[in-house]
Coordinates of C-alpha atoms in Angstrom, one line a residue:
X1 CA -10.7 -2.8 49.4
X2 CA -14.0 -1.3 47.9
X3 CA -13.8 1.2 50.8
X4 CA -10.7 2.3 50.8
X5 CA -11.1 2.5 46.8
X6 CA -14.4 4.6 48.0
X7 CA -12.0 7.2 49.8
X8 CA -10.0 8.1 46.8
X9 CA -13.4 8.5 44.8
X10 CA -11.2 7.6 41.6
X11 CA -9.7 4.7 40.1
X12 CA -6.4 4.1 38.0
X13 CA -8.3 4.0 34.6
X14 CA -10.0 7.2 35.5
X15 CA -6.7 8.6 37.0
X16 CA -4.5 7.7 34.1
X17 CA -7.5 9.1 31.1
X18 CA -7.4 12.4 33.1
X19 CA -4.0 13.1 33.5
X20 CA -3.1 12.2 29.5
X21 CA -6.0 14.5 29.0
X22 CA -4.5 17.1 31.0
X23 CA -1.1 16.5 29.7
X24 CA -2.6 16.8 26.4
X25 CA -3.7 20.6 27.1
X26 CA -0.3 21.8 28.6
X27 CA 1.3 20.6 25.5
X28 CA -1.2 22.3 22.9
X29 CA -0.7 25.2 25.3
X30 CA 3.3 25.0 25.3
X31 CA 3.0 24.1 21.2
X32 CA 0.6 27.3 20.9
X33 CA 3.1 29.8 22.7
X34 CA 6.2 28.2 20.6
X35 CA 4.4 28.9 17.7
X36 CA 3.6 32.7 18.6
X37 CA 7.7 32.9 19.5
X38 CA 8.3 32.0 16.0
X39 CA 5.6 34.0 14.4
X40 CA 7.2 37.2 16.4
X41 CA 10.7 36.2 15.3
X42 CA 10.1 35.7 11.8
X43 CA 8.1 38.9 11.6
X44 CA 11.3 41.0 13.6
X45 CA 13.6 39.4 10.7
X46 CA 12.0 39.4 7.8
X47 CA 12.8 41.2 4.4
X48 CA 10.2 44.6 5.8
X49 CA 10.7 45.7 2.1
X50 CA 9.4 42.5 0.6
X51 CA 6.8 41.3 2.9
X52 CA 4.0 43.8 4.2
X53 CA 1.9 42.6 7.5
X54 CA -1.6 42.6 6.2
X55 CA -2.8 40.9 9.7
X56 CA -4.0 37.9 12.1
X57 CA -5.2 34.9 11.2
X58 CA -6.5 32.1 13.1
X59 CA -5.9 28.2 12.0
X60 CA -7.1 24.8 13.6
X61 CA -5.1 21.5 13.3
X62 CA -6.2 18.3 14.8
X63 CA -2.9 16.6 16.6
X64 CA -2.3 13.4 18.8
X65 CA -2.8 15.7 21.5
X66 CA -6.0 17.6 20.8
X67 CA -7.1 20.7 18.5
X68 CA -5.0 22.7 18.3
X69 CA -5.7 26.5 17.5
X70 CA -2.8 29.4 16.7
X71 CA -2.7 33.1 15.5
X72 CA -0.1 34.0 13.0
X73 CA 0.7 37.0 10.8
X74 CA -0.5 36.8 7.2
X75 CA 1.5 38.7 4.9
X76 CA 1.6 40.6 0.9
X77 CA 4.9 39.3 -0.6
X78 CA 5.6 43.1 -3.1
X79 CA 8.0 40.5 -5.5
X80 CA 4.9 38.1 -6.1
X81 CA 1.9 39.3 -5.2
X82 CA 0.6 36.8 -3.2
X83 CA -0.5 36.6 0.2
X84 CA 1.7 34.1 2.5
X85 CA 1.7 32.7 6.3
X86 CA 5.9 33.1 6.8
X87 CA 5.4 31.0 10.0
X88 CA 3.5 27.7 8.1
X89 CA 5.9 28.4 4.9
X90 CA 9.0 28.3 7.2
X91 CA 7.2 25.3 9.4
X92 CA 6.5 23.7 5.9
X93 CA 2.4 23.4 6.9
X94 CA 0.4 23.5 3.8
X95 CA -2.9 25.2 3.0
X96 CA -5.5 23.5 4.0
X97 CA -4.2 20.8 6.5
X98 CA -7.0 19.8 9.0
X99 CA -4.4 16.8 10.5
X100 CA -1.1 16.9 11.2
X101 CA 1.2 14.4 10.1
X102 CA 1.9 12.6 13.5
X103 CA -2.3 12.0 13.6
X104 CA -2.2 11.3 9.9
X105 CA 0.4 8.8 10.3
X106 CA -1.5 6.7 13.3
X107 CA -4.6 7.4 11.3
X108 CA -3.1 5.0 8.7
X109 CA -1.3 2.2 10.7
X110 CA -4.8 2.1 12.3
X111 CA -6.7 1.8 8.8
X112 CA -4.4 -0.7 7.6
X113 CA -4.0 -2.9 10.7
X114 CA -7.5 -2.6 11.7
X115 CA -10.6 -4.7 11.1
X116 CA -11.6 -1.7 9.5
X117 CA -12.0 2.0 8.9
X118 CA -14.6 2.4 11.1
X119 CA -13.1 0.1 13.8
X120 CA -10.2 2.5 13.3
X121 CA -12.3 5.4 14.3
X122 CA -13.8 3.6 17.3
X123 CA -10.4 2.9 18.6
X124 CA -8.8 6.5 18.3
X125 CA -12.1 7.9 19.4
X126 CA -11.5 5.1 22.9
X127 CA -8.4 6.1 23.1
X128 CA -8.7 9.9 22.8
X129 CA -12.2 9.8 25.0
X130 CA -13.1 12.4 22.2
X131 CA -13.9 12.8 18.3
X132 CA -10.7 12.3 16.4
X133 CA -11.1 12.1 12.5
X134 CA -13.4 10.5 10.1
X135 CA -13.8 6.8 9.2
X136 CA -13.6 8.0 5.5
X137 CA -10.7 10.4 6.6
X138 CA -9.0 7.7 7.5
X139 CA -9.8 5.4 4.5
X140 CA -8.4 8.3 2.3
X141 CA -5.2 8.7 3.9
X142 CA -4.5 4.7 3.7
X143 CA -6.3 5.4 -0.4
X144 CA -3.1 7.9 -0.9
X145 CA -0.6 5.7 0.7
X146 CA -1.7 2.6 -1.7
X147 CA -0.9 5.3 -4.4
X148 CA 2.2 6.3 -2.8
X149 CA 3.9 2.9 -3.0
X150 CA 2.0 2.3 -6.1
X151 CA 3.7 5.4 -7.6
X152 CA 7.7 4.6 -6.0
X153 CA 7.3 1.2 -7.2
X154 CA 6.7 2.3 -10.9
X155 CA 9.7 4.5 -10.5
X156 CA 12.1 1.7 -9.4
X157 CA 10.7 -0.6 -12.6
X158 CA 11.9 1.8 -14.9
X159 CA 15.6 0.9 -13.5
X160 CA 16.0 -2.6 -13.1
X161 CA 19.3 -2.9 -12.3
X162 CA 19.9 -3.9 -8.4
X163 CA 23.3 -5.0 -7.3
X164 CA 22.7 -6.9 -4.3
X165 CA 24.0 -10.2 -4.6
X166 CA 22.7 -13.6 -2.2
X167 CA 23.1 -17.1 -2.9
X168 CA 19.9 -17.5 -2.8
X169 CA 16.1 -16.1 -3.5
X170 CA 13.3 -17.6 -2.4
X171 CA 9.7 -16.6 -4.4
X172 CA 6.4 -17.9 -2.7
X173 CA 3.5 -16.9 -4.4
X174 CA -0.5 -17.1 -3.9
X175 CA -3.4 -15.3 -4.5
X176 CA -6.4 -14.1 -2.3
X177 CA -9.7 -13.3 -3.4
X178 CA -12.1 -10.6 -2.7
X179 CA -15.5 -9.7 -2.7
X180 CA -16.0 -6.2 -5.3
X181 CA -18.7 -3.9 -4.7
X182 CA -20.4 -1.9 -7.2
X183 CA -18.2 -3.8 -10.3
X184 CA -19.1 -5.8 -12.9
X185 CA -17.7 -9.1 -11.3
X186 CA -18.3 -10.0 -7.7
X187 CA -15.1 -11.2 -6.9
X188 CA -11.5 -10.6 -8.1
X189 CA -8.5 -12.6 -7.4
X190 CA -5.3 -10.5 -5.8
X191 CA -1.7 -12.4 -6.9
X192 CA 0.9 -11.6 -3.8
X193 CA 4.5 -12.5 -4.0
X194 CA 6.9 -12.8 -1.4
X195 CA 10.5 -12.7 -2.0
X196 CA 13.1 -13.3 1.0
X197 CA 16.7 -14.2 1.5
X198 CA 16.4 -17.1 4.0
X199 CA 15.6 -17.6 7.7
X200 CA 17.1 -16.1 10.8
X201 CA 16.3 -16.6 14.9
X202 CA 13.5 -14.5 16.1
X203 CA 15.4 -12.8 19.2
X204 CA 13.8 -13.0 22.5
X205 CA 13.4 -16.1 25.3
X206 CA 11.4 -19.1 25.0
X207 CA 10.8 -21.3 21.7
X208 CA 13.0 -21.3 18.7
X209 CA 11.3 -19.1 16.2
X210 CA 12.0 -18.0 12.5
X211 CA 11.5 -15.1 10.7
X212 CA 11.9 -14.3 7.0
X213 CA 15.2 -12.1 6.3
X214 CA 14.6 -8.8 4.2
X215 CA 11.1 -10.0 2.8
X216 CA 9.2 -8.0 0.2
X217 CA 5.9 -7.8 -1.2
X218 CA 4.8 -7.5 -4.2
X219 CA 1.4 -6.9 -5.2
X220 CA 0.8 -6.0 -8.9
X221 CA -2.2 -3.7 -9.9
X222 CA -5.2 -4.7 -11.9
X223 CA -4.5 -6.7 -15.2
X224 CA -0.7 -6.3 -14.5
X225 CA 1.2 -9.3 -15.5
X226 CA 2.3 -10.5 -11.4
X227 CA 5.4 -11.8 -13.0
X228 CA 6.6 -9.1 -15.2
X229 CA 5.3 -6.2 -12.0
X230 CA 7.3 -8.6 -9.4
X231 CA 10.3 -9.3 -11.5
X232 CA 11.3 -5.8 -12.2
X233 CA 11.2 -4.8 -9.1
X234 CA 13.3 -7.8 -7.9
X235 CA 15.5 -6.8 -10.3
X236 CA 15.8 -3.5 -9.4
X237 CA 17.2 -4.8 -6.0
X238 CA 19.0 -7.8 -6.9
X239 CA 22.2 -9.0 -9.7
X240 CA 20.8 -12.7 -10.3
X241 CA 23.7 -14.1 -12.4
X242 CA 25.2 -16.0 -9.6
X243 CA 22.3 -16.6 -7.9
X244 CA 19.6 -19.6 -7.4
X245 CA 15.9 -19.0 -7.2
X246 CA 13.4 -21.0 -5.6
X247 CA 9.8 -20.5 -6.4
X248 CA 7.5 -22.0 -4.4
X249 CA 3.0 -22.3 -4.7
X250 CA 0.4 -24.1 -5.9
X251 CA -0.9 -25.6 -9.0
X252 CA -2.0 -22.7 -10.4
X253 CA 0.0 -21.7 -14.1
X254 CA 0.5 -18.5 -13.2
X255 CA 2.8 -19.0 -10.4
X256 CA 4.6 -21.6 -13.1
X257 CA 5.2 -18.9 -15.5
X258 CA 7.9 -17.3 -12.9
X259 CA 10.4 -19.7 -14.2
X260 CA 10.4 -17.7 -17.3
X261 CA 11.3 -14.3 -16.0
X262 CA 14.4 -15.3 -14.2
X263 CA 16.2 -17.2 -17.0
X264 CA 19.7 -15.4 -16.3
X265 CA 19.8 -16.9 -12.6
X266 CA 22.2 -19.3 -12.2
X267 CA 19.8 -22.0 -11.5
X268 CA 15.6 -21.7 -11.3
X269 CA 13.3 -24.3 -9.7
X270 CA 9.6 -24.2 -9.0
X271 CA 8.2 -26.9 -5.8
X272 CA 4.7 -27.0 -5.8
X273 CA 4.1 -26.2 -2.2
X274 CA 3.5 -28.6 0.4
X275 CA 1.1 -27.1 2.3
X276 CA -1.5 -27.3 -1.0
X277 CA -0.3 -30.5 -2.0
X278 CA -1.1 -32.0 0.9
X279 CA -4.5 -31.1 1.1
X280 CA -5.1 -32.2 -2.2
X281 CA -3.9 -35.2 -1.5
X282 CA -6.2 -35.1 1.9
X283 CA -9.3 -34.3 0.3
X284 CA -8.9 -36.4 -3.0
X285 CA -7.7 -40.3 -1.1
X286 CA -10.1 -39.4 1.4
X287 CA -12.3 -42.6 1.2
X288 CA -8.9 -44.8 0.7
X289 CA -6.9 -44.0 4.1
X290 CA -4.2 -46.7 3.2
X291 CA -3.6 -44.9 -0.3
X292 CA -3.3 -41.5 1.4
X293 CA -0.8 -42.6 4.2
X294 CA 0.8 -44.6 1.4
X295 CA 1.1 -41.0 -0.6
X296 CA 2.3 -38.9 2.3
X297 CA 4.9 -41.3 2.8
X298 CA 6.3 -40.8 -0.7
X299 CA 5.9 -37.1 -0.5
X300 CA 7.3 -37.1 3.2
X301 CA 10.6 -39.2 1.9
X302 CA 10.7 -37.1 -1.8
X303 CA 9.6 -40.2 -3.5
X304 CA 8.0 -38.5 -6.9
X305 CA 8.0 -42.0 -8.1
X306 CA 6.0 -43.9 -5.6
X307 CA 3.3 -40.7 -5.0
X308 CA 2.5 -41.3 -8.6
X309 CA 1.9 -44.6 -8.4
X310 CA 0.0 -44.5 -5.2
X311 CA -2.0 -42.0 -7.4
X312 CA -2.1 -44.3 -9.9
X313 CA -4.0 -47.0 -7.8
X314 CA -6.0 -44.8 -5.7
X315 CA -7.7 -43.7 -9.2
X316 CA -8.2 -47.1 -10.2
X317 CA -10.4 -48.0 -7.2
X318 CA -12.3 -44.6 -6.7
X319 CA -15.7 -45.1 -7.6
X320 CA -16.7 -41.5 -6.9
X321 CA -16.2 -40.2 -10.2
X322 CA -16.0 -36.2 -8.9
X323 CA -13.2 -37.9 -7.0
X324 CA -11.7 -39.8 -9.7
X325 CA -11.7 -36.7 -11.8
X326 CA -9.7 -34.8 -9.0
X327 CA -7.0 -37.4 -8.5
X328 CA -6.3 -37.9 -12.1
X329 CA -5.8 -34.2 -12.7
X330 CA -3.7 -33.6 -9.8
X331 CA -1.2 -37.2 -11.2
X332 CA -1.2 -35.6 -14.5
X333 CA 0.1 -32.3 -13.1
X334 CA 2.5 -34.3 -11.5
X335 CA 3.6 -36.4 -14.4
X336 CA 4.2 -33.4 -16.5
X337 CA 7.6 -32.3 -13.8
X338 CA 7.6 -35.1 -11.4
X339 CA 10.4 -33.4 -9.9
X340 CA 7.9 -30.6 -8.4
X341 CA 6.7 -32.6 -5.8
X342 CA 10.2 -33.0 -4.1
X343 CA 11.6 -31.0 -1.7
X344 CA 14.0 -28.0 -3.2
X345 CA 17.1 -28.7 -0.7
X346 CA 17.0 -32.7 -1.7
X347 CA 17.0 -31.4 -5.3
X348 CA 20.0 -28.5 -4.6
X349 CA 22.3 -31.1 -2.3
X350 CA 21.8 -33.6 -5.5
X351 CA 23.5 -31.2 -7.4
X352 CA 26.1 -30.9 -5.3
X353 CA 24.7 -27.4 -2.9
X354 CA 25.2 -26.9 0.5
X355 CA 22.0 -27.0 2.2
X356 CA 22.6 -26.2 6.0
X357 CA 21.0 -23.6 7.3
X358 CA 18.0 -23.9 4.8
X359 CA 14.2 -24.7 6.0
X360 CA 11.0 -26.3 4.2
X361 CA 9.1 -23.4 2.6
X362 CA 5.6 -22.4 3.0
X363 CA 5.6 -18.8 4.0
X364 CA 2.8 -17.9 1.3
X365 CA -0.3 -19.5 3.1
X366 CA 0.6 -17.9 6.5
X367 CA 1.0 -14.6 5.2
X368 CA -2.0 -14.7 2.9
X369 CA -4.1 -15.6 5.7
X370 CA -2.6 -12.1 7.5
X371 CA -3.9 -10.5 4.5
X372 CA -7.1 -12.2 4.4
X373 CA -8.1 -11.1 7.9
X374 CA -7.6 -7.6 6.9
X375 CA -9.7 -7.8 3.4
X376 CA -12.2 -10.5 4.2
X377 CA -13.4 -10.7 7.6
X378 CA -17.1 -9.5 8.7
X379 CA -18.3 -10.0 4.5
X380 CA -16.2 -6.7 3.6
X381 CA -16.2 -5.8 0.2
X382 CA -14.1 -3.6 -1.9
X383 CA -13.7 -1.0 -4.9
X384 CA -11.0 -2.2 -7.2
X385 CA -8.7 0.9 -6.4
X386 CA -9.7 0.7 -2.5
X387 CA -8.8 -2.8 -2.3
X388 CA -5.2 -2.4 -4.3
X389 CA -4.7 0.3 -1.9
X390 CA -4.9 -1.6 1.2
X391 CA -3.5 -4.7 -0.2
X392 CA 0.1 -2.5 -0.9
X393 CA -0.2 -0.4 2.6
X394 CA -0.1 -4.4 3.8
X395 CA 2.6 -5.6 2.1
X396 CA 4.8 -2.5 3.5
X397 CA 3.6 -2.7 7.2
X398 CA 4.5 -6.3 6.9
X399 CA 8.5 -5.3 5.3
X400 CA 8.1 -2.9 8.2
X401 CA 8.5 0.3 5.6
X402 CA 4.8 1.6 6.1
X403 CA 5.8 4.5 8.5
X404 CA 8.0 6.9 5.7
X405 CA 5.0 6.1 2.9
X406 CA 2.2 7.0 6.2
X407 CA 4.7 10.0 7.1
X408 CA 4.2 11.6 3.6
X409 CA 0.8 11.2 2.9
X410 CA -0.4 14.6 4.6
X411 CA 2.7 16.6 3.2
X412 CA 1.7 15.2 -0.6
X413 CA -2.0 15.4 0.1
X414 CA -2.1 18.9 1.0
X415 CA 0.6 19.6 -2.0
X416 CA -2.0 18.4 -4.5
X417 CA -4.7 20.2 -3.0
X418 CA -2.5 23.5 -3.6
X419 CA -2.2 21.9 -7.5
X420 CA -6.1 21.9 -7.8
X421 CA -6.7 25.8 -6.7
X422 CA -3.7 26.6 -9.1
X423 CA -5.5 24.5 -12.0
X424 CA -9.0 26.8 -10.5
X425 CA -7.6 30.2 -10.9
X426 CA -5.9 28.8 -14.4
X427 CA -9.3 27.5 -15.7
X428 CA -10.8 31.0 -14.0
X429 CA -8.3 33.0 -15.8
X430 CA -8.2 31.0 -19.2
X431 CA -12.4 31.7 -19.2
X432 CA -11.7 35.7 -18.6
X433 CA -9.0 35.6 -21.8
X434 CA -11.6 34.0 -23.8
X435 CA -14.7 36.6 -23.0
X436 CA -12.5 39.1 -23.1
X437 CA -10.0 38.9 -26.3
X438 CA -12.1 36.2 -28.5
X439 CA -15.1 37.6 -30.5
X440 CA -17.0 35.3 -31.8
X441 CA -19.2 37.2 -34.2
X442 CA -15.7 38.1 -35.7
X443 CA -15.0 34.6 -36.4
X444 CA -11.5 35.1 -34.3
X445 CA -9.2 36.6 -31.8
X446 CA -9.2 41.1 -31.8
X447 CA -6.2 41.2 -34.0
X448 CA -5.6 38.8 -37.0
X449 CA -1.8 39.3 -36.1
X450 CA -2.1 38.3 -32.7
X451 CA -4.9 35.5 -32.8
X452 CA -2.2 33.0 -32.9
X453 CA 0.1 33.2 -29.7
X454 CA -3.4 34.2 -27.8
X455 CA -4.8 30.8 -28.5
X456 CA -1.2 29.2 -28.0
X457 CA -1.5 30.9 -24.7
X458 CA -4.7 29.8 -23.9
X459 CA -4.0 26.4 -24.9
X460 CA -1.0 26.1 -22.8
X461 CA -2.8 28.0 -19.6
X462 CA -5.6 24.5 -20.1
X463 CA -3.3 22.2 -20.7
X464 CA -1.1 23.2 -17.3
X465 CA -4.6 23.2 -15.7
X466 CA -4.7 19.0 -16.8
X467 CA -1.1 18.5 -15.9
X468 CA -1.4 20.4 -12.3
X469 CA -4.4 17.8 -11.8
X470 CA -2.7 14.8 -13.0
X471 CA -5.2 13.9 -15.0
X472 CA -5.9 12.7 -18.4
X473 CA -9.5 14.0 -18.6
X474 CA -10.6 17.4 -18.6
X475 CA -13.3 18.7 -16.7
X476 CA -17.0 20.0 -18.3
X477 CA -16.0 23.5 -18.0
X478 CA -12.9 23.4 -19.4
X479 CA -14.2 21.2 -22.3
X480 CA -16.8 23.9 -23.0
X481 CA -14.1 26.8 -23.0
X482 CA -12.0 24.6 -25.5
X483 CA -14.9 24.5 -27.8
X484 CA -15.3 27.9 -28.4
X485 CA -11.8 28.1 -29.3
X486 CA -10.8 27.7 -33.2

């Protein structure tokens, strides 16, 4: 085989890398001469009294396919003044762009899926057998998605008032922590909660499987309230009135407080989840095996009763008192809503629900341990907005609704890069007004009776500088310039 393999001189991996190569350059050679058709035709039917050809320009973009480098016509628009590209305004490609969006997008699934940013890079840079684009490229593209969703999901709050009606909602929550870099604390604890409508058959042969039907994430920002983040948004999906909600974690209080934020529901329970309960139980009766089986038998048979008095005994004998501290807190949790510990659908069909259809819930630990291999793995640590970021770029490739956010990160990038040289030449301009018109030796503006609207003016050409940037702060310079006015 080796010499027959030896005639050929080439092998499939080879084979198949240098055709998608070659592939690669007919189409950047096929997208170049489209692009030149269009640039001809737009400059054969343009308005010739509005826009003057002023010449060629050349432009680099970095595709899935390859660089990719085109000539178009630059022209003076008379009506504005301003120099314009007709064939990357009528193509919509912004000043600037170095990626296009198709890149930009895989740039982000890979940042977001990956081990890593820089893992990221490797693996377009294996793929491509070339340079692609930037570790920190790529971080910054998944850095403006974060804020994307961060942004849409602030807009939604402000409207609470969904009308999608299901019998009912299940809530899992749990949180995941972090290691911080360059912060005051050196870890930080992320709340995630998971709402879904139920289970459905995973299609395809083999094993039953379940997946979650229409689940969401929701991952509030730093020192947001998780319940009063998450609930607005559920609300602005969902009418609760006729509706039950299950919320389902562990011991901490904060997952307990979400029975306060859905009062209107038509019925609200919390079941502290098994999966934690159980290895409480586990770690706590570990010296006294016939207490714990004794234990998971009453949780196993939704016995609230006898699990507290196993408890109850167990704490009596335990002579480690570390462990005799852990059972007693865990029975006094316990005691305070017995009815925790049982399972939700033995609860529902006691009040008369139908259950069938319904599974055991749990959802929260599997998913946090999806998250946790993306933000914890290989001692990463994080910036407090760079770890928010990734954490909400998660939650949407996970709803399957990362590829519109991905899709218009380059568009809205390159849109507020076109803000900050407008808030340039304002700050540039605003600087010229004030050398120019303002006297300070005079004590004022040339002109007592026009001092007034030329500060007004300069005022308002700074503060469009601050709004263009979307920022709260102003920058040195523009601080300076606001000093010297009156």
């Amino acid at each position: 085989m080796i010499q027959i393999r030896d005639l050929l001189k080439i092998s499939f991996r080879e084979l198949e890398i240098n055709l998608f190569q070659e592939l690669g350059k007919t189409y950047l050679e096929v997208l170049k001469n489209v692009l030149k058709a269009l640039d001809e035709l737009l400059m054969e039917e343009r308005d010739k009294e509005r826009y003057e050809t002023r010449g060629i320009r050349s432009r680099q973009i970095e595709t899935l396919f390859g660089t990719l480098e085109y000539k178009r016509r630059y022209y003076l628009d008379v009506k504005t003044g301003t120099y314009v590209c007709l064939l990357d305004q009528a193509l919509g490609i912004e000043k600037k762009i170095k990626v296009s969006p198709g890149l930009s997008e895989l740039a982000v699934y890979k940042g977001v899926k990956g081990a890593s940013y820089r893992e990221a890079q490797e693996q377009l840079e294996s793929f491509y057998q070339r340079p692609v684009i930037s570790h920190e490229t790529i971080r910054q593209r998944v850095l403006d998605t974060g804020e994307l969703i961060f942004r849409e999901e602030r807009c939604r709050q402000e409207h609470p008032a969904g009308e999608r009606r299901v019998p009912i909602l299940f809530l899992e929550a749990d949180g995941i922590w972090a290691s911080l870099q360059r912060e005051s604390k050196s870890k930080v604890e992320k709340h995630i909660i998971i709402s879904h409508e139920g289970w459905q058959k995973r299609s395809g042969g083999g094993a039953v499987e379940y997946e979650l039907v229409n689940s969401k994430y929701y991952t509030p920002g730093e020192g947001a309230d998780p319940w009063e983040y998450a609930s607005r948004l559920i609300y602005s999906t969902y009418e609760l009135k006729d509706t039950i909600v299950v919320i389902n974690g562990d011991r901490s209080q904060w997952i307990r407080r979400g029975l306060e934020y859905f009062s209107d529901a038509a019925l609200v329970l919390y079941q502290m989840d098994r999966f934690h309960l159980i290895k409480e139980l586990r770690t706590g009766l570990r010296k006294q095996p016939e207490k714990l089986e004794e234990a998971l038998t009453a949780l196993r048979e939704d016995d609230a009763s006898r699990l507290l008095a196993a408890l109850a005994e167990a704490e009596v004998r335990e002579k480690d008192q570390k462990l005799k501290r852990s059972i007693r807190a865990l029975r006094n949790d316990i005691l305070s809503d017995p009815e925790v510990v049982r399972d939700y659908r033995a609860r529902l069909r006691e009040n008369g629900y139908n259950i069938s259809g319904l599974r055991g819930m749990g959802a929260a630990e599997s998913n946090m341990d999806r998250f946790a291999n993306r933000v914890k793995k290989r001692g990463q640590s994080w910036r407090r907005y760079g770890l928010q970021a990734i954490i909400s770029a998660l939650g949407k490739y996970y709803e399957g609704l990362l590829k519109p956010y991905a899709q218009q990160v380059a568009r809205l990038k390159e849109k507020v890069n076109a803000l900050a040289d407008t808030a340039k030449v304002s700050v540039e301009l605003a600087e010229r007004v004030l050398n120019n018109v303002y006297h300070p030796k005079q004590g004022g503006f040339a002109g007592q009776e026009n001092g007034a609207w030329q500060f007004i003016w300069l005022k308002s050409i700074l503060c469009a500088t601050e709004s263009a940037r979307d920022s709260t702060e102003l920058t040195k310079k523009e601080t300076k310039l606001l000093e010297r006015v009156p």
